[in-house]
Amino acid sequence: MSDVTIYHNPRCSKSRETLELLRSRGVEPTVIEYLKTPPSAAELSAILAKLGKGPRDITRAKEAAEAGIAKDLDGEALVAALSANPAAIERPIVVKGDRARVGRPPESVLDLL
């Protein structure tokens, strides 16, 4: 299934577990190491739409604070800040077609398959 994409951080245990879970189910996803290749603001907005979530829902508070992202930032401004500071994006995110899931816990992505 090359129509599955994982926004992956190889240093994150949940991201590694999610990738392994996909592979154990016979899925070889497109792997995007989002810290090296961050999604643009437009791409991130599209992912949020597929998740059915707002940008605050995928924001890692500690990393956002470290990046200087204001707590009251929201909407397009927060999406732009997350795109510019990808370490503040929750991980991993798995996308298939018009749906997406955050892999916390890793099993939460199984309904995409």
mmCIF file of C-alpha atoms in Angstrom:
data_model
loop_
_atom_site.group_PDB
_atom_site.id
_atom_site.type_symbol
_atom_site.label_atom_id
_atom_site.label_comp_id
_atom_site.label_asym_id
_atom_site.label_seq_id
_atom_site.Cartn_x
_atom_site.Cartn_y
_atom_site.Cartn_z
ATOM 1 C CA MET A 1 0.000 0.000 0.000
ATOM 2 C CA SER A 2 2.002 2.929 -1.207
ATOM 3 C CA ASP A 3 -1.023 5.155 -0.687
ATOM 4 C CA VAL A 4 -0.175 5.329 3.033
ATOM 5 C CA THR A 5 2.149 8.060 4.264
ATOM 6 C CA ILE A 6 3.690 8.379 7.709
ATOM 7 C CA TYR A 7 5.083 11.659 8.993
ATOM 8 C CA HIS A 8 7.837 10.045 11.006
ATOM 9 C CA ASN A 9 10.475 10.950 13.575
ATOM 10 C CA PRO A 10 12.913 8.030 13.868
ATOM 11 C CA ARG A 11 13.999 9.233 17.330
ATOM 12 C CA CYS A 12 10.459 8.889 18.709
ATOM 13 C CA SER A 13 9.507 5.489 20.130
ATOM 14 C CA LYS A 14 5.794 5.878 19.261
ATOM 15 C CA SER A 15 6.717 6.828 15.708
ATOM 16 C CA ARG A 16 8.985 3.782 15.380
ATOM 17 C CA GLU A 17 6.291 1.544 16.892
ATOM 18 C CA THR A 18 3.677 2.882 14.487
ATOM 19 C CA LEU A 19 5.939 2.343 11.478
ATOM 20 C CA GLU A 20 6.679 -1.214 12.633
ATOM 21 C CA LEU A 21 2.959 -1.862 13.183
ATOM 22 C CA LEU A 22 2.182 -0.761 9.616
ATOM 23 C CA ARG A 23 4.950 -2.936 8.221
ATOM 24 C CA SER A 24 3.805 -5.927 10.297
ATOM 25 C CA ARG A 25 0.424 -5.561 8.553
ATOM 26 C CA GLY A 26 2.053 -5.678 5.121
ATOM 27 C CA VAL A 27 1.941 -1.925 4.586
ATOM 28 C CA GLU A 28 5.090 -0.232 3.301
ATOM 29 C CA PRO A 29 4.229 3.440 3.698
ATOM 30 C CA THR A 30 5.876 6.444 2.166
ATOM 31 C CA VAL A 31 8.033 7.695 5.032
ATOM 32 C CA ILE A 32 8.461 11.433 5.424
ATOM 33 C CA GLU A 33 10.929 12.432 8.106
ATOM 34 C CA TYR A 34 9.073 15.629 8.841
ATOM 35 C CA LEU A 35 11.912 17.205 10.829
ATOM 36 C CA LYS A 36 14.066 17.038 7.678
ATOM 37 C CA THR A 37 11.216 17.743 5.257
ATOM 38 C CA PRO A 38 8.551 19.733 7.128
ATOM 39 C CA PRO A 39 5.087 19.999 5.624
ATOM 40 C CA SER A 40 4.244 23.410 4.227
ATOM 41 C CA ALA A 41 1.453 25.347 5.899
ATOM 42 C CA ALA A 42 -0.873 24.280 3.071
ATOM 43 C CA GLU A 43 0.119 20.617 3.458
ATOM 44 C CA LEU A 44 -0.334 20.825 7.210
ATOM 45 C CA SER A 45 -3.785 22.387 6.771
ATOM 46 C CA ALA A 46 -4.737 19.511 4.455
ATOM 47 C CA ILE A 47 -3.496 16.976 7.030
ATOM 48 C CA LEU A 48 -5.521 18.710 9.751
ATOM 49 C CA ALA A 49 -8.634 18.493 7.592
ATOM 50 C CA LYS A 50 -8.032 14.753 7.156
ATOM 51 C CA LEU A 51 -7.524 14.400 10.914
ATOM 52 C CA GLY A 52 -10.649 16.432 11.650
ATOM 53 C CA LYS A 53 -8.625 18.441 14.155
ATOM 54 C CA GLY A 54 -7.422 21.957 14.717
ATOM 55 C CA PRO A 55 -3.760 22.947 14.902
ATOM 56 C CA ARG A 56 -3.787 23.128 18.708
ATOM 57 C CA ASP A 57 -4.785 19.416 18.756
ATOM 58 C CA ILE A 58 -1.473 18.390 17.159
ATOM 59 C CA THR A 59 0.753 20.853 18.984
ATOM 60 C CA ARG A 60 3.337 19.505 21.415
ATOM 61 C CA ALA A 61 3.203 22.057 24.238
ATOM 62 C CA LYS A 62 6.773 21.719 25.484
ATOM 63 C CA GLU A 63 8.307 21.896 22.013
ATOM 64 C CA ALA A 64 6.029 24.799 21.049
ATOM 65 C CA ALA A 65 7.129 26.736 24.132
ATOM 66 C CA GLU A 66 10.782 25.978 23.360
ATOM 67 C CA ALA A 67 10.248 27.270 19.807
ATOM 68 C CA GLY A 68 8.681 30.465 21.139
ATOM 69 C CA ILE A 69 5.228 29.727 19.733
ATOM 70 C CA ALA A 70 2.744 31.848 21.672
ATOM 71 C CA LYS A 71 0.145 29.896 23.670
ATOM 72 C CA ASP A 72 -2.678 32.068 22.307
ATOM 73 C CA LEU A 73 -1.734 31.510 18.663
ATOM 74 C CA ASP A 74 -4.378 29.624 16.692
ATOM 75 C CA GLY A 75 -5.730 29.028 13.210
ATOM 76 C CA GLU A 76 -3.572 29.855 10.202
ATOM 77 C CA ALA A 77 -0.957 31.585 12.353
ATOM 78 C CA LEU A 78 -0.445 28.436 14.425
ATOM 79 C CA VAL A 79 -0.345 26.267 11.289
ATOM 80 C CA ALA A 80 2.389 28.535 9.887
ATOM 81 C CA ALA A 81 4.307 28.394 13.177
ATOM 82 C CA LEU A 82 4.089 24.586 13.259
ATOM 83 C CA SER A 83 5.275 24.353 9.673
ATOM 84 C CA ALA A 84 8.250 26.551 10.563
ATOM 85 C CA ASN A 85 8.910 24.568 13.767
ATOM 86 C CA PRO A 86 8.076 20.942 12.923
ATOM 87 C CA ALA A 87 9.419 19.589 16.243
ATOM 88 C CA ALA A 88 6.260 21.086 17.791
ATOM 89 C CA ILE A 89 4.015 18.830 15.660
ATOM 90 C CA GLU A 90 2.625 15.707 17.340
ATOM 91 C CA ARG A 91 3.977 12.498 15.881
ATOM 92 C CA PRO A 92 3.572 10.264 14.081
ATOM 93 C CA ILE A 93 0.784 11.159 11.700
ATOM 94 C CA VAL A 94 -0.393 8.518 9.235
ATOM 95 C CA VAL A 95 -2.371 9.558 6.156
ATOM 96 C CA LYS A 96 -4.329 7.369 3.775
ATOM 97 C CA GLY A 97 -6.538 8.981 1.174
ATOM 98 C CA ASP A 98 -8.833 11.513 2.780
ATOM 99 C CA ARG A 99 -8.266 10.235 6.331
ATOM 100 C CA ALA A 100 -5.457 10.552 8.848
ATOM 101 C CA ARG A 101 -4.662 9.519 12.412
ATOM 102 C CA VAL A 102 -2.091 10.449 15.021
ATOM 103 C CA GLY A 103 -0.277 7.277 16.055
ATOM 104 C CA ARG A 104 -0.701 7.742 19.805
ATOM 105 C CA PRO A 105 -1.230 4.959 20.622
ATOM 106 C CA PRO A 106 0.163 3.262 17.511
ATOM 107 C CA GLU A 107 -2.955 1.065 17.222
ATOM 108 C CA SER A 108 -5.060 4.148 16.512
ATOM 109 C CA VAL A 109 -3.881 4.046 12.877
ATOM 110 C CA LEU A 110 -5.225 0.551 12.229
ATOM 111 C CA ASP A 111 -8.679 1.757 11.197
ATOM 112 C CA LEU A 112 -7.026 3.448 8.192
ATOM 113 C CA LEU A 113 -6.051 0.063 6.843
#
